């Protein structure tokens, strides 16, 4: 039986053992030889990767598929970790095979008379295949994907991802029984070429904190909210991965500014309302300041320290909504695994971080140096059960969070911090010390039931005394309630299922009757911001159950006419 005919879970079963971590020498060789030419004389390998690469370069698709099936069938007959083991030595070999497998599955699936996928299971299979591809290659900078030259490039990856999202949208349209509350027109790079540079390397930008920009784009693109008719749209979504193309060194800050200025002036429906119905996502502490001219062209609860000249917060409650960003799945799993029951936790509190100029009070606005005050607590007597650290690995931090009752969450360079979401998954009660931080989804979640907000001016013995005064019964109530917001995470088609969880027989974190869909919560906040009908928590139901990423605080910027 050829691999394209296998059930999706059979493919997943070969991958659930987790990515084998290569040693330092293997990393150097894999990254140095993206064409895997260093393996040319290794005759005892299960796959001759240089030969396979050459075949892909010389044989056009789909004539190359016999070789793809042969490679994947050969690896599937070996150990469950055979894909990972081969990827340790040849970084792009396995992903290249899954790239073409996904493409072939999409190209050969049956469609109905309207051109929509006839069998949802085939779409799920293609999604799983793409998920494997993305798991292996998403850490690669687009320049490296192109430099490796395995007969496909970063732009073709972008197209493949869009095809899966479009197939999911068509499936949603087939089973939809009610009209959406509002409709969103999603700008496309084919319609507006000025979008292309800001959408480079979608797969690379989908990882980590920057992933919010991509995931929200994925959601609106695949959602039944989307309309292809601008005349019936209530909102217009403008995708862009500004922080990623900046931090990925694709463009400088000034170049990003110029790209956005060119983009805004090219949007065909922007001037009809002065942009008041247009949605922009800026998923970082810089918020819309990554577009330096934003105030002029598209007139943060806390200020970003790296921009000392920005002294007035751009966040406006009447037009901006707060959403979380993204943690990688592997970080979520690691934190969950380190979470201990309350009676086994050895530490009163934990904090990992440093006090420096970048993470202190804003250079112009001033205020309390929260991190400095927190670190000073360890000098007080009787604090031996309070864990502090700096420069630790994620594993060490997760272990400490999972072994403490309370975790301090001060501001980072801006008002929010990734730490908040890490500690929740480790079962540690967040003690938030960032006076102007507005948490996401506070309209849906009573954060007072699982978060302790402490004023930055009161850090000292009184903070420690308060934490010690809470009985274990109260602490347990906090911990139990903290399990509810864990289920607010993005579920989007391109990353299919927590493959690494399947080996344990576990379901996705937060799945069940209480599990909610973060993208639905984003949808609700957008509708509320426009003055539309509000929803209760019970209305936020599952639609897609594909990927399990928590959300990190960032900004969706909406221009609309409502005034405070």
Coordinates of C-alpha atoms in Angstrom, one line a residue:
X1 CA 0.0 0.0 0.0
X2 CA 1.4 3.4 -1.0
X3 CA 1.6 6.0 1.7
X4 CA -1.0 8.4 0.2
X5 CA -3.6 5.7 1.0
X6 CA -2.7 5.3 4.7
X7 CA -5.0 6.6 7.4
X8 CA -3.8 9.8 9.0
X9 CA -3.3 8.2 12.4
X10 CA -1.0 5.6 11.0
X11 CA 1.3 8.4 9.7
X12 CA 1.1 10.1 13.1
X13 CA 2.0 6.9 14.9
X14 CA 5.4 7.0 13.2
X15 CA 6.1 10.4 14.6
X16 CA 4.8 10.5 18.2
X17 CA 8.2 9.7 19.8
X18 CA 9.2 13.4 19.6
X19 CA 12.0 15.1 17.7
X20 CA 15.4 13.5 18.5
X21 CA 17.6 16.3 19.6
X22 CA 20.9 16.2 17.6
X23 CA 24.2 16.8 19.3
X24 CA 26.3 19.9 18.5
X25 CA 28.3 18.3 15.8
X26 CA 25.2 17.0 14.0
X27 CA 23.6 20.5 14.2
X28 CA 26.7 22.1 12.7
X29 CA 26.8 19.6 9.8
X30 CA 23.0 19.7 9.2
X31 CA 22.9 23.5 9.0
X32 CA 26.1 23.7 7.0
X33 CA 25.1 21.2 4.4
X34 CA 21.5 22.0 3.6
X35 CA 21.9 20.0 0.4
X36 CA 23.2 17.0 2.5
X37 CA 26.2 16.7 0.2
X38 CA 28.2 15.6 3.2
X39 CA 26.3 12.3 3.2
X40 CA 27.2 11.4 -0.4
X41 CA 29.6 8.6 0.5
X42 CA 27.6 7.1 3.4
X43 CA 26.4 3.9 1.8
X44 CA 24.8 2.4 4.9
X45 CA 22.1 5.0 5.3
X46 CA 18.5 4.0 4.8
X47 CA 18.1 6.9 2.3
X48 CA 20.5 8.3 -0.2
X49 CA 19.5 11.9 0.4
X50 CA 21.9 13.6 -2.1
X51 CA 20.6 11.3 -4.8
X52 CA 17.0 12.0 -3.8
X53 CA 17.6 15.7 -3.9
X54 CA 19.1 15.4 -7.4
X55 CA 16.1 13.4 -8.5
X56 CA 13.8 16.1 -7.3
X57 CA 15.8 18.8 -9.2
X58 CA 15.8 16.8 -12.4
X59 CA 12.3 15.2 -12.3
X60 CA 9.3 17.5 -12.4
X61 CA 6.2 17.0 -10.3
X62 CA 4.2 14.8 -10.3
X63 CA 6.6 12.4 -12.1
X64 CA 8.8 12.6 -9.0
X65 CA 6.2 11.1 -6.7
X66 CA 7.3 7.5 -7.2
X67 CA 10.6 8.4 -5.5
X68 CA 8.8 10.3 -2.8
X69 CA 6.6 7.2 -2.0
X70 CA 9.6 4.9 -2.0
X71 CA 11.5 7.1 0.5
X72 CA 8.5 7.4 2.9
X73 CA 7.6 3.8 2.7
X74 CA 11.1 2.8 3.4
X75 CA 11.3 5.0 6.5
X76 CA 7.9 3.9 7.7
X77 CA 9.0 0.3 7.9
X78 CA 11.7 1.1 10.4
X79 CA 11.5 2.5 13.9
X80 CA 8.9 5.0 15.0
X81 CA 11.6 7.6 15.3
X82 CA 13.1 7.0 11.8
X83 CA 11.9 10.3 10.4
X84 CA 13.5 12.2 13.3
X85 CA 16.7 10.2 13.0
X86 CA 17.1 11.0 9.3
X87 CA 16.2 14.7 9.9
X88 CA 19.1 14.9 12.3
X89 CA 21.6 14.4 9.5
X90 CA 19.7 15.8 6.5
X91 CA 17.7 18.7 7.6
X92 CA 15.5 19.2 4.5
X93 CA 15.2 15.6 3.2
X94 CA 12.2 14.4 5.2
X95 CA 10.4 17.7 4.9
X96 CA 10.9 17.7 1.1
X97 CA 9.2 14.3 0.9
X98 CA 6.2 15.5 3.0
X99 CA 6.0 18.7 1.0
X100 CA 5.3 16.8 -2.2
X101 CA 3.1 14.2 -0.4
X102 CA 0.9 17.0 0.8
X103 CA 0.7 18.6 -2.6
X104 CA -0.1 15.3 -4.2
X105 CA -2.9 14.6 -1.7
X106 CA -4.5 18.0 -2.4
X107 CA -4.1 17.6 -6.2
X108 CA -5.7 14.2 -6.4
X109 CA -8.6 14.5 -3.9
X110 CA -12.1 14.4 -5.3
X111 CA -14.2 17.5 -5.4
X112 CA -18.0 18.1 -5.7
X113 CA -19.7 20.0 -8.5
X114 CA -18.9 23.3 -6.8
X115 CA -15.2 22.5 -6.7
X116 CA -15.2 21.9 -2.9
X117 CA -13.5 18.9 -1.3
X118 CA -15.8 15.9 -1.4
X119 CA -14.3 14.0 1.5
X120 CA -13.4 15.8 4.8
X121 CA -11.1 12.9 5.7
X122 CA -8.8 13.6 2.7
X123 CA -8.5 17.3 3.8
X124 CA -7.6 16.0 7.3
X125 CA -5.0 13.7 5.8
X126 CA -3.4 16.5 3.8
X127 CA -3.4 18.7 6.9
X128 CA -1.6 16.0 8.9
X129 CA 1.0 15.6 6.2
X130 CA 1.5 19.3 6.0
X131 CA 1.8 19.4 9.8
X132 CA 4.7 16.9 9.7
X133 CA 6.4 19.0 7.0
X134 CA 5.9 22.2 9.1
X135 CA 7.2 20.5 12.3
X136 CA 10.5 19.8 10.7
X137 CA 11.0 22.9 8.7
X138 CA 9.4 25.9 10.4
X139 CA 12.5 26.8 12.3
X140 CA 14.3 27.5 9.1
X141 CA 14.7 31.0 7.9
X142 CA 13.2 31.5 4.4
X143 CA 16.6 32.2 3.0
X144 CA 17.8 28.8 4.2
X145 CA 14.9 27.0 2.6
X146 CA 15.6 28.7 -0.7
X147 CA 19.4 28.2 -0.4
X148 CA 18.9 24.5 0.3
X149 CA 17.3 24.2 -3.2
X150 CA 15.3 21.0 -2.8
X151 CA 13.2 21.9 -5.8
X152 CA 10.7 24.1 -3.9
X153 CA 11.0 27.5 -2.3
X154 CA 9.5 29.5 0.5
X155 CA 6.9 31.1 -1.8
X156 CA 5.7 27.6 -2.9
X157 CA 5.3 26.7 0.8
X158 CA 3.2 29.7 1.3
X159 CA 0.9 28.6 -1.6
X160 CA 0.6 25.1 -0.2
X161 CA -0.4 26.4 3.2
X162 CA -3.1 28.7 1.6
X163 CA -4.5 25.7 -0.3
X164 CA -5.1 23.8 2.9
X165 CA -6.7 26.8 4.5
X166 CA -8.9 27.3 1.5
X167 CA -10.0 23.6 1.6
X168 CA -10.9 24.0 5.3
X169 CA -12.9 27.1 4.4
X170 CA -14.8 25.2 1.7
X171 CA -15.6 22.4 4.2
X172 CA -16.9 24.9 6.8
X173 CA -19.1 26.5 4.1
X174 CA -20.6 23.1 3.3
X175 CA -21.6 22.3 6.8
X176 CA -22.5 25.8 8.0
X177 CA -26.2 26.1 9.0
X178 CA -26.4 29.7 10.0
X179 CA -25.1 33.0 8.7
X180 CA -22.1 34.5 10.5
X181 CA -22.7 37.5 12.8
X182 CA -20.5 39.6 10.6
X183 CA -18.4 39.2 7.5
X184 CA -14.7 39.9 6.9
X185 CA -12.9 40.5 3.6
X186 CA -9.3 39.3 3.7
X187 CA -6.9 41.1 1.5
X188 CA -4.8 38.9 -0.7
X189 CA -1.3 39.4 -2.1
X190 CA -2.6 38.7 -5.6
X191 CA -5.0 41.6 -5.3
X192 CA -2.6 43.9 -3.4
X193 CA 1.0 43.0 -4.4
X194 CA 2.3 45.4 -1.7
X195 CA 1.3 42.7 0.8
X196 CA 3.9 40.2 -0.5
X197 CA 7.0 41.5 1.3
X198 CA 5.0 41.6 4.6
X199 CA 3.8 38.0 4.2
X200 CA 7.2 36.5 3.5
X201 CA 8.0 33.2 5.2
X202 CA 4.6 32.4 6.7
X203 CA 5.8 29.1 8.0
X204 CA 8.8 30.6 9.7
X205 CA 6.7 33.4 11.2
X206 CA 4.1 31.0 12.6
X207 CA 6.4 29.9 15.4
X208 CA 6.8 31.5 18.8
X209 CA 5.6 34.9 20.0
X210 CA 5.4 36.2 16.5
X211 CA 3.0 33.4 15.5
X212 CA -0.1 35.5 16.5
X213 CA 0.2 37.5 13.3
X214 CA 0.1 34.3 11.2
X215 CA -2.5 32.5 13.2
X216 CA -5.1 35.3 13.2
X217 CA -4.5 35.5 9.4
X218 CA -5.0 31.8 9.1
X219 CA -8.2 32.0 11.1
X220 CA -9.9 34.7 9.1
X221 CA -8.7 33.2 5.8
X222 CA -10.2 29.8 6.7
X223 CA -13.3 31.0 8.7
X224 CA -16.8 31.1 7.5
X225 CA -16.7 34.7 8.4
X226 CA -14.7 35.4 5.2
X227 CA -16.5 36.9 2.2
X228 CA -15.1 37.4 -1.3
X229 CA -17.5 40.3 -1.8
X230 CA -16.2 43.6 -0.4
X231 CA -19.6 45.1 -0.7
X232 CA -21.0 42.8 2.0
X233 CA -18.0 43.0 4.3
X234 CA -18.3 44.5 7.8
X235 CA -14.6 44.5 8.3
X236 CA -11.5 44.3 6.1
X237 CA -8.6 42.2 7.5
X238 CA -5.1 43.4 6.5
X239 CA -2.5 40.6 7.1
X240 CA 1.1 41.3 7.8
X241 CA 3.9 39.8 9.8
X242 CA 5.7 43.0 10.7
X243 CA 7.6 41.9 13.8
X244 CA 8.8 38.6 12.2
X245 CA 10.1 40.2 9.0
X246 CA 11.9 42.8 11.2
X247 CA 13.3 40.3 13.8
X248 CA 14.1 37.8 11.0
X249 CA 16.3 40.5 9.4
X250 CA 14.3 40.5 6.2
X251 CA 13.8 44.2 6.5
X252 CA 15.0 47.0 8.7
X253 CA 12.6 49.1 10.9
X254 CA 12.6 51.9 8.4
X255 CA 12.0 49.5 5.5
X256 CA 9.0 48.0 7.4
X257 CA 7.7 51.5 7.8
X258 CA 7.9 52.2 4.1
X259 CA 6.3 48.8 3.2
X260 CA 3.3 49.6 5.4
X261 CA 3.0 53.1 4.0
X262 CA 3.0 51.7 0.5
X263 CA 0.5 49.0 1.6
X264 CA -2.0 51.3 3.2
X265 CA -2.1 53.7 0.2
X266 CA -2.7 50.7 -2.1
X267 CA -5.6 49.1 -0.2
X268 CA -8.6 49.5 -2.5
X269 CA -11.3 49.8 0.2
X270 CA -9.4 51.7 2.8
X271 CA -10.5 55.2 1.8
X272 CA -14.2 54.4 1.8
X273 CA -14.3 54.7 5.6
X274 CA -10.9 56.2 6.2
X275 CA -9.8 52.8 7.3
X276 CA -12.2 52.7 10.3
X277 CA -13.4 49.2 9.3
X278 CA -9.9 47.8 8.7
X279 CA -8.2 45.3 11.1
X280 CA -4.4 45.2 11.6
X281 CA -2.6 42.7 13.9
X282 CA 0.6 43.6 15.6
X283 CA 1.7 40.7 17.8
X284 CA 4.6 42.0 19.8
X285 CA 5.5 44.4 22.7
X286 CA 6.2 47.0 20.0
X287 CA 2.5 46.8 19.0
X288 CA 1.7 49.1 16.1
X289 CA 4.9 51.0 16.7
X290 CA 6.7 48.5 14.5
X291 CA 4.9 50.6 11.8
X292 CA 6.5 53.9 12.8
X293 CA 4.1 56.1 10.8
X294 CA 1.0 54.2 12.0
X295 CA -0.5 57.3 13.7
X296 CA -0.4 59.2 10.4
X297 CA -1.6 56.3 8.3
X298 CA -3.9 54.2 10.4
X299 CA -5.0 57.1 13.0
X300 CA -0.3 49.0 23.8
X301 CA -1.5 49.3 27.3
X302 CA 2.1 49.8 28.4
X303 CA 5.0 51.5 26.6
X304 CA 7.7 49.5 24.8
X305 CA 11.1 50.4 26.5
X306 CA 13.1 50.1 23.3
X307 CA 11.1 53.1 22.0
X308 CA 12.0 55.7 24.6
X309 CA 10.7 58.5 22.5
X310 CA 7.2 57.1 22.6
X311 CA 5.7 58.5 25.8
X312 CA 2.0 58.2 25.2
X313 CA 0.5 54.7 25.0
X314 CA -1.2 54.2 21.6
X315 CA -3.7 51.7 23.0
X316 CA -7.3 53.1 22.9
X317 CA -10.0 50.9 24.5
X318 CA -12.7 52.2 22.2
X319 CA -11.0 50.9 19.0
X320 CA -8.3 48.4 20.1
X321 CA -8.8 44.9 21.5
X322 CA -6.3 42.8 23.4
X323 CA -5.6 39.2 22.3
X324 CA -3.0 36.7 23.3
X325 CA -0.1 35.7 21.1
X326 CA 1.5 32.3 20.8
X327 CA 3.5 29.7 22.6
X328 CA 4.9 26.7 20.7
X329 CA 3.2 23.4 21.3
X330 CA 6.4 21.8 22.7
X331 CA 6.6 24.5 25.4
X332 CA 3.0 23.9 26.4
X333 CA 3.6 20.2 26.7
X334 CA 6.8 20.7 28.7
X335 CA 5.1 23.0 31.1
X336 CA 2.1 20.7 31.6
X337 CA 4.5 17.8 32.3
X338 CA 6.3 19.7 35.0
X339 CA 3.1 20.7 36.8
X340 CA 2.9 19.0 40.2
X341 CA -0.1 18.6 42.6
X342 CA -0.3 21.3 45.2
X343 CA 0.7 19.0 48.1
X344 CA 4.0 18.1 46.2
X345 CA 5.1 21.7 45.5
X346 CA 8.1 22.7 47.5
X347 CA 8.4 26.4 46.8
X348 CA 6.2 29.3 47.9
X349 CA 7.1 31.3 44.8
X350 CA 9.3 31.3 41.7
X351 CA 10.7 34.0 39.5
X352 CA 13.2 33.7 36.6
X353 CA 14.4 37.0 35.1
X354 CA 16.9 39.8 35.3
X355 CA 16.7 43.5 36.2
X356 CA 18.2 45.6 33.4
X357 CA 17.6 48.9 31.8
X358 CA 15.5 47.4 29.0
X359 CA 13.1 45.7 31.5
X360 CA 13.0 48.5 34.0
X361 CA 10.7 51.5 34.1
X362 CA 10.1 53.3 30.8
X363 CA 13.0 55.8 30.1
X364 CA 10.7 58.8 29.9
X365 CA 7.7 57.9 31.9
X366 CA 9.5 56.4 34.9
X367 CA 7.9 54.3 37.7
X368 CA 8.9 51.4 39.9
X369 CA 11.7 49.1 38.8
X370 CA 9.6 46.0 39.5
X371 CA 12.2 43.4 38.7
X372 CA 14.8 45.0 40.9
X373 CA 12.3 45.1 43.8
X374 CA 11.4 41.5 43.2
X375 CA 15.0 40.3 43.2
X376 CA 15.6 42.2 46.4
X377 CA 13.1 39.9 48.1
X378 CA 15.6 37.1 48.2
X379 CA 17.8 39.1 50.6
X380 CA 15.0 39.1 53.2
X381 CA 15.1 36.5 56.0
X382 CA 12.9 33.4 55.7
X383 CA 12.8 33.4 51.9
X384 CA 14.6 30.1 51.4
X385 CA 11.4 28.6 49.9
X386 CA 11.3 31.3 47.2
X387 CA 13.0 30.3 44.0
X388 CA 14.9 32.8 41.9
X389 CA 17.0 32.4 38.8
X390 CA 18.4 34.1 35.7
X391 CA 19.6 32.8 32.3
X392 CA 18.1 29.3 32.9
X393 CA 16.9 27.0 30.2
X394 CA 13.2 26.5 29.5
X395 CA 13.3 23.1 31.1
X396 CA 14.8 24.5 34.4
X397 CA 12.2 27.3 34.4
X398 CA 9.2 25.0 33.8
X399 CA 10.4 22.6 36.5
X400 CA 10.5 25.5 39.0
X401 CA 7.1 26.9 37.9
X402 CA 5.6 23.4 38.3
X403 CA 7.1 23.1 41.8
X404 CA 5.9 26.5 43.1
X405 CA 2.5 27.7 44.3
X406 CA 2.9 31.3 43.0
X407 CA 4.9 32.7 40.1
X408 CA 5.8 36.4 39.9
X409 CA 4.9 38.0 36.5
X410 CA 6.4 41.5 36.2
X411 CA 6.4 43.5 33.0
X412 CA 9.0 42.7 30.3
X413 CA 10.2 45.3 27.8
X414 CA 6.6 46.3 27.5
X415 CA 3.6 45.9 29.8
X416 CA 3.0 42.2 29.1
X417 CA 5.1 39.1 29.4
X418 CA 5.2 35.7 28.0
X419 CA 5.8 34.3 31.5
X420 CA 2.2 34.8 32.4
X421 CA 1.1 32.0 30.0
X422 CA 4.0 29.7 30.8
X423 CA 3.3 29.7 34.5
X424 CA -0.5 29.0 33.9
X425 CA 0.4 25.9 32.0
X426 CA 2.7 24.8 34.8
X427 CA -0.2 25.1 37.2
X428 CA 1.5 28.0 39.0
X429 CA -0.7 30.9 40.2
X430 CA 0.4 34.1 38.4
X431 CA 1.1 37.1 40.6
X432 CA 0.9 39.9 38.1
X433 CA 2.9 43.0 38.9
X434 CA 2.3 45.3 35.9
X435 CA -0.1 48.0 36.7
X436 CA -1.3 48.9 33.2
X437 CA -1.5 45.5 31.7
X438 CA -4.9 44.6 30.4
X439 CA -5.3 40.9 30.1
X440 CA -6.9 39.3 27.0
X441 CA -10.5 38.2 27.2
X442 CA -11.3 39.8 30.6
X443 CA -14.9 40.2 29.3
X444 CA -15.2 36.4 29.2
X445 CA -12.9 35.4 32.1
X446 CA -13.1 36.5 35.7
X447 CA -9.3 36.8 36.1
X448 CA -9.6 37.6 39.8
X449 CA -10.4 33.9 40.3
X450 CA -7.0 32.7 39.1
X451 CA -4.7 35.7 39.0
X452 CA -3.4 37.8 41.8
X453 CA -2.9 41.4 40.7
X454 CA -0.4 43.2 43.0
X455 CA 0.5 46.9 42.9
X456 CA 4.0 47.6 41.9
X457 CA 4.4 50.1 44.7
X458 CA 3.8 47.4 47.4
X459 CA 6.6 44.9 46.7
X460 CA 8.2 43.9 49.9
X461 CA 7.5 41.8 53.1
X462 CA 3.8 42.6 52.8
X463 CA 3.6 40.7 49.5
X464 CA 5.3 37.6 51.0
X465 CA 3.1 37.8 54.1
X466 CA 0.0 37.9 51.9
X467 CA 1.0 34.9 49.9
X468 CA 1.8 32.9 53.0
X469 CA -1.6 33.8 54.5
X470 CA -3.5 32.0 51.8
X471 CA -4.6 28.6 53.0
X472 CA -4.1 25.6 50.7
X473 CA -7.8 25.3 50.1
X474 CA -7.8 28.8 48.5
X475 CA -4.6 28.1 46.6
X476 CA -6.2 25.0 45.1
X477 CA -9.3 26.9 44.1
X478 CA -7.0 29.3 42.2
X479 CA -5.2 26.4 40.5
X480 CA -8.5 24.7 39.6
X481 CA -9.9 27.9 38.1
X482 CA -6.6 28.5 36.2
X483 CA -7.4 25.4 34.1
X484 CA -10.2 27.2 32.4
X485 CA -8.2 29.8 30.4
X486 CA -5.8 27.1 29.3
X487 CA -8.4 26.1 26.8
X488 CA -8.3 29.5 25.1
X489 CA -5.8 28.8 22.4
X490 CA -5.6 28.9 18.7
X491 CA -6.9 26.0 16.6
X492 CA -5.9 26.4 13.0
X493 CA -5.7 23.9 10.1
X494 CA -2.1 23.9 8.9
X495 CA -0.8 22.3 12.1
X496 CA -2.8 19.2 12.6
X497 CA -3.1 17.6 16.0
X498 CA -0.6 17.3 18.8
X499 CA 1.3 14.4 17.3
X500 CA 3.7 14.2 20.3
X501 CA 0.7 13.7 22.6
X502 CA -0.8 10.7 20.7
X503 CA 1.9 8.4 22.0
X504 CA 0.6 9.0 25.6
X505 CA -3.0 8.4 24.7
X506 CA -3.8 12.0 25.9
X507 CA -6.3 14.3 24.3
X508 CA -5.4 17.9 23.5
X509 CA -5.0 20.2 26.6
X510 CA -8.3 21.7 27.4
X511 CA -10.5 19.6 25.1
X512 CA -14.0 18.8 26.4
X513 CA -17.2 20.5 27.2
X514 CA -15.4 23.4 28.9
X515 CA -12.9 23.9 26.1
X516 CA -13.3 27.2 24.2
X517 CA -12.0 28.5 21.0
X518 CA -9.7 31.5 21.2
X519 CA -10.3 32.6 17.7
X520 CA -14.0 32.7 18.5
X521 CA -13.2 34.9 21.4
X522 CA -11.2 37.2 19.1
X523 CA -14.3 37.2 16.8
X524 CA -16.5 38.2 19.7
X525 CA -14.2 41.0 20.8
X526 CA -14.0 42.4 17.2
X527 CA -17.8 42.4 17.0
X528 CA -18.1 44.1 20.4
X529 CA -15.6 46.8 19.3
X530 CA -17.9 47.6 16.4
X531 CA -20.9 48.0 18.7
X532 CA -22.4 44.6 17.7
X533 CA -24.1 42.0 19.9
X534 CA -22.1 40.5 22.7
X535 CA -21.9 36.8 23.5
X536 CA -21.7 34.8 26.7
X537 CA -18.9 32.4 27.5
X538 CA -21.2 29.5 26.7
X539 CA -21.4 30.7 23.0
X540 CA -17.7 30.3 22.4
X541 CA -17.6 26.8 21.0
X542 CA -15.2 24.6 19.1
X543 CA -15.1 24.6 15.4
X544 CA -11.6 23.4 14.4
X545 CA -9.6 21.0 16.6
X546 CA -6.3 21.1 14.8
X547 CA -3.6 22.7 16.8
X548 CA -3.2 23.4 20.5
X549 CA -1.3 26.6 21.1
X550 CA -1.9 29.0 24.0
X551 CA -2.2 32.7 23.4
X552 CA 0.2 35.4 24.4
X553 CA -0.9 39.1 24.8
X554 CA -0.6 41.2 21.7
X555 CA -2.8 43.8 19.9
X556 CA -5.4 43.7 17.2
X557 CA -5.8 47.3 16.0
X558 CA -9.2 48.2 14.6
X559 CA -10.1 51.5 13.0
X560 CA -13.7 52.3 13.3
X561 CA -16.0 55.2 13.9
X562 CA -17.1 54.4 17.5
X563 CA -15.9 57.0 20.0
X564 CA -15.2 56.6 23.7

